Short mmCIF file of C-alpha atoms in Angstrom, two decimals:
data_model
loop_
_atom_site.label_atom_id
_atom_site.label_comp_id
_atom_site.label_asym_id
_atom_site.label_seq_id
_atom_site.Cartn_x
_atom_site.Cartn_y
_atom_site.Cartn_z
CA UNK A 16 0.00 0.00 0.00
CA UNK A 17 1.15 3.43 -0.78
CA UNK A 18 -0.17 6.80 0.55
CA UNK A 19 -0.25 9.57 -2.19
CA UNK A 20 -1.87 12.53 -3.34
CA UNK A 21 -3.00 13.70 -6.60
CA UNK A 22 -4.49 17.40 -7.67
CA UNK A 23 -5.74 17.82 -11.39
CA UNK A 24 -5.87 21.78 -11.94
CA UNK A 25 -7.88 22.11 -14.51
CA UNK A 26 -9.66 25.48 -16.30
CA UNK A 27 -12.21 25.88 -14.00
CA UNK A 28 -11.63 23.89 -11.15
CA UNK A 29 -8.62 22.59 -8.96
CA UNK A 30 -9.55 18.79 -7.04
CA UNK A 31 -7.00 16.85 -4.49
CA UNK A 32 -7.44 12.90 -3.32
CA UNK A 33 -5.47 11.44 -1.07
CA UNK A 34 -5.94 8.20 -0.77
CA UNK A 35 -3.91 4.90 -0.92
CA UNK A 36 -3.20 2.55 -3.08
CA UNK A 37 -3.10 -0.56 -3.70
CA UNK A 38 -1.51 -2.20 -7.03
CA UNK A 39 -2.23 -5.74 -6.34
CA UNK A 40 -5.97 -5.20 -6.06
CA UNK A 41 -6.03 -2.14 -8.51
CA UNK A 42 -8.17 0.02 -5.51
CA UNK A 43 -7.86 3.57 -4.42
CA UNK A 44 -9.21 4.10 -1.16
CA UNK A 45 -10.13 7.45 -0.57
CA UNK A 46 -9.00 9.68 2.38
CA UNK A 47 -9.85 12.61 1.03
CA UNK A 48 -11.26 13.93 -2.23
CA UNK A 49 -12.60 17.30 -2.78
CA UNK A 50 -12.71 20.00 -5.35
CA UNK A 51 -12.70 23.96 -5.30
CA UNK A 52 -13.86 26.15 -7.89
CA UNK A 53 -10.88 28.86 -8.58
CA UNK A 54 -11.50 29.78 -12.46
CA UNK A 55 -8.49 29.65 -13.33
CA UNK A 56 -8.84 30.09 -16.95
CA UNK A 57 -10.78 33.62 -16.53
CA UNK A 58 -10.22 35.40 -19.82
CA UNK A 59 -6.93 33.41 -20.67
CA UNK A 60 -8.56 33.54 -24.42
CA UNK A 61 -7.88 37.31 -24.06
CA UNK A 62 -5.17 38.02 -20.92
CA UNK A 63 -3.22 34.94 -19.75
CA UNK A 64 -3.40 33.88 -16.10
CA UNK A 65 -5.08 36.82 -14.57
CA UNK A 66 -4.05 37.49 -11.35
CA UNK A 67 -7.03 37.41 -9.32
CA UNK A 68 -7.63 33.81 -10.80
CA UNK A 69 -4.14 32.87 -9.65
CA UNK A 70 -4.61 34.00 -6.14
CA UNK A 71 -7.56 32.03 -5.49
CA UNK A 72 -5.55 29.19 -7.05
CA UNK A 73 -2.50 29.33 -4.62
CA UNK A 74 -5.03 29.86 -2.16
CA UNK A 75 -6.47 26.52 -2.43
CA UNK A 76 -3.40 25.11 -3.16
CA UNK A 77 -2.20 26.34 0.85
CA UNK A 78 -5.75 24.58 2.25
CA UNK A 79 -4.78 21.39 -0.09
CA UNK A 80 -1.06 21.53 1.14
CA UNK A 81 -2.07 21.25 5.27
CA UNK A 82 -4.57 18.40 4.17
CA UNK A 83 -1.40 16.26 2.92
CA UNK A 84 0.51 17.05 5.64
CA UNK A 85 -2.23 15.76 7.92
CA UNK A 86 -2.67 12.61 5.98
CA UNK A 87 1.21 11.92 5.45
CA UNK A 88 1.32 11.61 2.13
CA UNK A 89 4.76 10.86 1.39
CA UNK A 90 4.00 11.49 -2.33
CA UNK A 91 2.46 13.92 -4.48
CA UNK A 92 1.83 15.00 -8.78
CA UNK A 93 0.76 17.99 -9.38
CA UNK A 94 -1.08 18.32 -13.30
CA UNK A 95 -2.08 21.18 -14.74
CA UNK A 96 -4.14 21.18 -17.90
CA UNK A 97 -5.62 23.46 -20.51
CA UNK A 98 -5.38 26.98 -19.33
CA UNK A 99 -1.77 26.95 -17.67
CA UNK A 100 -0.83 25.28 -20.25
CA UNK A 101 -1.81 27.93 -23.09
CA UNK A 102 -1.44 30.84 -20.97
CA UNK A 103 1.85 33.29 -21.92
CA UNK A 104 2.60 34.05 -18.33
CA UNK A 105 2.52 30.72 -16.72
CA UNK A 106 5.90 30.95 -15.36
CA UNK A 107 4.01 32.87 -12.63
CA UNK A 108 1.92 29.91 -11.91
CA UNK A 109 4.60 27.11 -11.67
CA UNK A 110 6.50 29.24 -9.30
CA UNK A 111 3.65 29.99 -6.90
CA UNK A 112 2.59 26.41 -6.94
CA UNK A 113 6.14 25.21 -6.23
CA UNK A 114 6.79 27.82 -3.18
CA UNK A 115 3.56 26.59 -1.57
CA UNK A 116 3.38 22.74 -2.29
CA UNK A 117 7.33 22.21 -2.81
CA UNK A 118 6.44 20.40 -5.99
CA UNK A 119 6.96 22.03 -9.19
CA UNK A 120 3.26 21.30 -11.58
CA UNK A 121 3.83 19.24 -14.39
CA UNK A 122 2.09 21.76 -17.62
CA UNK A 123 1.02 17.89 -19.61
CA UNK A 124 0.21 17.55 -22.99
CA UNK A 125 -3.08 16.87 -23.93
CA UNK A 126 -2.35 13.11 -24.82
CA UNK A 127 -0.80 13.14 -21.44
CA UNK A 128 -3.95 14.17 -19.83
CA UNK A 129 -6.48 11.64 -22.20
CA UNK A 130 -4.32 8.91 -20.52
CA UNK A 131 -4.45 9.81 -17.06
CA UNK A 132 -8.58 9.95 -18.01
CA UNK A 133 -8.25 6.70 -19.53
CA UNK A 134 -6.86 5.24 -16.53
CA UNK A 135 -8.76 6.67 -13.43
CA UNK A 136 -12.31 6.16 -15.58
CA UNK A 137 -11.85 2.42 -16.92
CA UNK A 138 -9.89 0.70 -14.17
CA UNK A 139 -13.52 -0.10 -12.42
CA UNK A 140 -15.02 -1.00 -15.53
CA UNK A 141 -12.90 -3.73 -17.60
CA UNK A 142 -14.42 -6.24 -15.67
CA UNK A 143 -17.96 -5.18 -16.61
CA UNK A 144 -19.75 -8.24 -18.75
CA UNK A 145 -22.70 -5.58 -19.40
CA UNK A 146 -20.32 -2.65 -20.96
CA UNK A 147 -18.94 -3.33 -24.66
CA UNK A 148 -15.62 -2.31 -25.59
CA UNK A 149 -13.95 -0.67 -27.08
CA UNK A 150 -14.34 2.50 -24.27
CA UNK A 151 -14.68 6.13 -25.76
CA UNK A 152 -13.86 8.68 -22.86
CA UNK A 153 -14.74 11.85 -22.75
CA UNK A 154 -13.43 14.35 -20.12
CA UNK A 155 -15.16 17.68 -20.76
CA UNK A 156 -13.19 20.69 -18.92
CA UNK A 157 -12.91 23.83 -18.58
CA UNK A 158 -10.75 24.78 -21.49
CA UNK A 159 -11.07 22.10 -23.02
CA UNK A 160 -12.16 17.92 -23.92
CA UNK A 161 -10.06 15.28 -24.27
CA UNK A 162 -11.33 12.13 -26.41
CA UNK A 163 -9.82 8.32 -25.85
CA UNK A 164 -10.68 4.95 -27.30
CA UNK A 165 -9.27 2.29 -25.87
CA UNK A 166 -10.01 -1.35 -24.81
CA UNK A 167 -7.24 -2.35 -21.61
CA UNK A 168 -5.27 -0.12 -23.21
CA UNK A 169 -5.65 3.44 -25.16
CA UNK A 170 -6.06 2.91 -28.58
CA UNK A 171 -6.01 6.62 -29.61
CA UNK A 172 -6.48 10.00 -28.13
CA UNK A 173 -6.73 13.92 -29.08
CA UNK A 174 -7.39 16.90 -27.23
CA UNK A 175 -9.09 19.75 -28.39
CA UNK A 176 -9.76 23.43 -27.06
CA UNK A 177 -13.73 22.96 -26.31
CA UNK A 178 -14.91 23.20 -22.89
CA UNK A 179 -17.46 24.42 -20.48
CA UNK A 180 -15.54 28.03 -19.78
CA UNK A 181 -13.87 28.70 -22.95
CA UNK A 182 -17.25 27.94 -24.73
CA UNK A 183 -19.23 30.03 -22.53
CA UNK A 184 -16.93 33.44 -22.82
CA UNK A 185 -16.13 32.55 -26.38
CA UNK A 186 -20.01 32.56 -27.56
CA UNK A 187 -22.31 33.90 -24.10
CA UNK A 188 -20.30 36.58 -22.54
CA UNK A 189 -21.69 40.35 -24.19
CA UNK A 190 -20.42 43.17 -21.99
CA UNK A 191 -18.66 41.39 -19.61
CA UNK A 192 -21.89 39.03 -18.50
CA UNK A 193 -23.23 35.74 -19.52
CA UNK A 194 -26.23 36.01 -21.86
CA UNK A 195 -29.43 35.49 -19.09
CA UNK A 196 -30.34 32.98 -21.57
CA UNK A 197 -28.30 32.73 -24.75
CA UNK A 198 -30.08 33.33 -27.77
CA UNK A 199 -30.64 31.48 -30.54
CA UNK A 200 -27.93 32.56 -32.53
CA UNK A 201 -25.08 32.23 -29.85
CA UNK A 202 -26.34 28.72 -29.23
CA UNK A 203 -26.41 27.70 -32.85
CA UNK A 204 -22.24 29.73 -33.31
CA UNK A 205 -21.21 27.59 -30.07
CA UNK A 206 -22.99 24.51 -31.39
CA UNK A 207 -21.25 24.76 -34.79
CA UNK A 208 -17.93 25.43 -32.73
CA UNK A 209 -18.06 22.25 -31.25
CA UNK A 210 -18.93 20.29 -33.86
CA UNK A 211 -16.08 21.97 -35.90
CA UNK A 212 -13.92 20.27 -32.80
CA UNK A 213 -15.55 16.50 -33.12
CA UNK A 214 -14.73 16.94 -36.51
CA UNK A 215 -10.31 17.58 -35.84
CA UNK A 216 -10.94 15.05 -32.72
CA UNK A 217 -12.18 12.23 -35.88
CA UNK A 218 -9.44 13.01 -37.82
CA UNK A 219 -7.03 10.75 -34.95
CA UNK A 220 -9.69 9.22 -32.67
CA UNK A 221 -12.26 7.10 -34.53
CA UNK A 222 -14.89 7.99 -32.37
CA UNK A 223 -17.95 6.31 -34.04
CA UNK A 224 -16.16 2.74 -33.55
CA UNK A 225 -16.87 2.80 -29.77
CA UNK A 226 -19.16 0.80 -28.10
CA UNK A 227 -19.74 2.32 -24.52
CA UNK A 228 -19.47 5.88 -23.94
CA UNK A 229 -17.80 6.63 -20.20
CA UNK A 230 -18.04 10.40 -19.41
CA UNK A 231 -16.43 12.21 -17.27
CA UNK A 232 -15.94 15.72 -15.15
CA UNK A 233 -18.25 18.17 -13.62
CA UNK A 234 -20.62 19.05 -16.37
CA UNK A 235 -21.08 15.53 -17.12
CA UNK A 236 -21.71 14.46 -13.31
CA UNK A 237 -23.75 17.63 -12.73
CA UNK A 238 -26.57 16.50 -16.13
CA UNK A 239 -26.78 12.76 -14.44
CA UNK A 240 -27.58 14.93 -11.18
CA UNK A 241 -29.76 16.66 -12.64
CA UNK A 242 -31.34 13.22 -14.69
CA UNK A 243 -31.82 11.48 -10.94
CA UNK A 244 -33.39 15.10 -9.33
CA UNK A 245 -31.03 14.77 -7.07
CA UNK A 246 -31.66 16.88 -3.58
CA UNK A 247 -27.94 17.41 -3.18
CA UNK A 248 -25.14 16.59 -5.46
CA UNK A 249 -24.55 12.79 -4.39
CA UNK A 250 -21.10 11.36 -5.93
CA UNK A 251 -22.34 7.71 -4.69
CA UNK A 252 -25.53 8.09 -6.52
CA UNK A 253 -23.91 9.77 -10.05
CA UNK A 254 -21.12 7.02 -9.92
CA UNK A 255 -21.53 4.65 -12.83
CA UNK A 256 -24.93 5.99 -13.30
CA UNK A 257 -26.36 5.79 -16.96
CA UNK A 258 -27.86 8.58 -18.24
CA UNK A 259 -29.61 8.37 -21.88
CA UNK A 260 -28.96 10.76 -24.97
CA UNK A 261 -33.02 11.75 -25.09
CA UNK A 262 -31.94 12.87 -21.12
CA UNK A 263 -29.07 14.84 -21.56
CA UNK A 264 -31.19 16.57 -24.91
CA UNK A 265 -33.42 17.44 -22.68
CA UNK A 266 -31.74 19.00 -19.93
CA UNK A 267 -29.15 20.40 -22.04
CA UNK A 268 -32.56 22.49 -24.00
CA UNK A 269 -33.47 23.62 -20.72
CA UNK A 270 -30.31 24.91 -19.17
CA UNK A 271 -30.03 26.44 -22.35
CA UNK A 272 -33.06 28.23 -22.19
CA UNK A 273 -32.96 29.00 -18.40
CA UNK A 274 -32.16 32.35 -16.94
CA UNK A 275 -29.10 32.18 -13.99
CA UNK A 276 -31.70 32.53 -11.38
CA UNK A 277 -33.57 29.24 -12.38
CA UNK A 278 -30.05 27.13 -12.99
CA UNK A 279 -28.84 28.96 -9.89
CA UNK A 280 -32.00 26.76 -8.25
CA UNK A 281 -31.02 23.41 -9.07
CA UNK A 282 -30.13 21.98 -5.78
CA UNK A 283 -27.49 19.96 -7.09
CA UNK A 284 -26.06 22.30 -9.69
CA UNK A 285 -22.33 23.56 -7.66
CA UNK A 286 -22.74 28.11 -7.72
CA UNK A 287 -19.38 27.77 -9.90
CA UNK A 288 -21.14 25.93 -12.92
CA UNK A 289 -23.99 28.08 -12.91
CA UNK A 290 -23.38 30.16 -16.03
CA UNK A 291 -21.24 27.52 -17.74
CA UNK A 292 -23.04 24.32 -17.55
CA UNK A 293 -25.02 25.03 -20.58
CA UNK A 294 -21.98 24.43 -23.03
CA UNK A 295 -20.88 21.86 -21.00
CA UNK A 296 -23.91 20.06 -21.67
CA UNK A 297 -24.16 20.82 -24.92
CA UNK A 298 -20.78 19.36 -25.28
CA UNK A 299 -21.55 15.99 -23.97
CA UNK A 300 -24.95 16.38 -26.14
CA UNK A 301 -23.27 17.09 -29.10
CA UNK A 302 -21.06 13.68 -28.70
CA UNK A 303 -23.66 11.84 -27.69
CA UNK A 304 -25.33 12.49 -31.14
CA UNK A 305 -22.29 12.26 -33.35
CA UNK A 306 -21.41 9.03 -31.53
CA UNK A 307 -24.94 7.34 -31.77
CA UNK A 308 -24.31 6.58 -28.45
CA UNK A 309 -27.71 5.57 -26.57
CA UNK A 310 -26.61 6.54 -23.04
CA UNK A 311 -23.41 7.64 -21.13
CA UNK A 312 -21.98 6.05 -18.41
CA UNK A 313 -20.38 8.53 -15.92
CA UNK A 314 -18.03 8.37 -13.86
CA UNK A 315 -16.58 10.64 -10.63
CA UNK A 316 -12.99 8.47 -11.30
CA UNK A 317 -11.43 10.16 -13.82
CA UNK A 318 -8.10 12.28 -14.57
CA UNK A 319 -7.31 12.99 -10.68
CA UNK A 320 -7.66 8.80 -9.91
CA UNK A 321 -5.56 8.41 -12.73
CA UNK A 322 -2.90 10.68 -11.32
CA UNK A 323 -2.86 8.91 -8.27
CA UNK A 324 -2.54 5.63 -9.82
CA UNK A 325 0.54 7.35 -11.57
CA UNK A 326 2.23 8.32 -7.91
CA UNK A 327 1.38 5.02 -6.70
CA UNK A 328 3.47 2.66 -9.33
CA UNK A 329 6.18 5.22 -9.91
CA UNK A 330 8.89 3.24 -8.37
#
């Protein structure tokens, strides 16, 4: 057994686990898992890092750094993904993360990152008699989605610069505020955005080929918490739940069409993913439908188990 910890920063969001591992077994038990929203990626189309998105990343980072300490994790990987990875001043970043956490991040590739996702989704699931393989996994972030087929093993992956934030300010924002809802024609530029990205994501990933759909992140655990009108956001209950495509078109029309107030309502809907989980649904949507794929199976094990499983059999 080995004790690590793992944190994924990602566009909108920055998560930790701690948890140890076991190789033999091929289980992560879970100390502690949470997630923060910190936006990094505010405007990094337009300005870089700004630096009111960095401070409330370091911040977390300090709360994340005292809950290794009092675990004892005697190893940790820091990843950072689409926005510190695009972003011309990121220098700033790696050197605030490193004075706080004593590890330096590791800026990955997007291949890098569709592996870890790979990993921490479909080590549960190759045992499954009911799920068909190949896998196709989709992690929809912030800044961006990363696409993998793979059976035991990843058979191909891309990573392209879609995701819940970037889509939002890229085709929503108008004078510095989310459209309270979109109209018509924003939805139907961001639609024809994304499907502009499917289309570079075929051209290495032969997505149609796949036979169960696995997706992951927060706007695809936030629809299947919406699908189950869930009271609270429940990760046992969203956990290898199935949601179907006729679902997720449904909910993604109505977040769509929603004003802030009424998506701001949804008990289970986190404050941060208010104004963004519109394109973040219509992301998964939109794959759903270019896939065929009948239903998704989502998972809360994703990039950050993945990570961990990383730390744990780096010798």
């Amino acid at each position: 057994m080995t004790r690590v910890a793992a944190i994924d920063c990602g566009t909108n969001s920055i998560r930790l686990l701690v948890a140890d591992a076991h190789p033999r077994t091929g289980e992560l038990t879970d100390l502690d898992r949470r997630m923060t929203i910190v936006r990094l990626g505010q405007d990094v189309d337009r300005t870089g890092l700004a630096p009111e998105a960095l401070e409330r990343t370091f911040a977390a980072c300090r709360e994340y750094a005292g809950i290794i300490k009092k675990h004892g994790a005697k190893r940790l990987r820091f990843v950072a993904t689409s926005a510190s990875r695009d972003a011309g001043n990121r220098d700033a970043f790696v050197r605030g993360v490193l004075d706080i956490l004593g590890v330096e991040p590791e800026v990955i590739s997007g291949d890098q990152e569709a592996e870890f996702s790979f990993t921490g989704a479909t080590k549960e699931l190759t045992g499954r008699a009911d799920l068909r393989r190949p896998f196709l996994v989709v992690d929809i972030g912030g800044g961006s989605t990363e696409f993998v087929v793979g059976d035991d093993h990843v058979r191909a992956a891309r990573s392209v610069d879609v995701g819940c934030v970037r889509m939002t300010e890229r085709h929503l924002v108008r004078d510095g505020a989310v459209a309270d809802p979109p109209t018509e024609q924003q939805i139907a530029a961001m639609r024809a955005d994304i499907e502009a990205a499917l289309d570079r994501a075929e051209e290495t990933v032969p997505l149609r080929e796949a036979r169960t759909l696995v997706g992951l992140a927060g706007s695809v655990t936030t629809v299947s918490a919406i699908a189950q009108d869930l009271p609270a956001y429940d990760s046992t209950a969203i956990h290898h739940s199935r949601v179907s495509q006729e679902r997720v078109r449904e909910i993604t029309g109505w977040l769509l069409r929603a004003t802030h107030a009424e998506r701001a309502a949804v008990p289970s809907l986190h404050p941060g993913r208010v104004d963004v989980i519109g394109a973040g649904a219509l992301v998964l949507l939109s794959i759903m439908e270019r896939t065929g794929a009948k239903d998704v199976v989502v998972s809360e094990h994703d990039i950050l188990d993945g990570i961990a499983w990383s730390v744990a059999t780096d010798e």
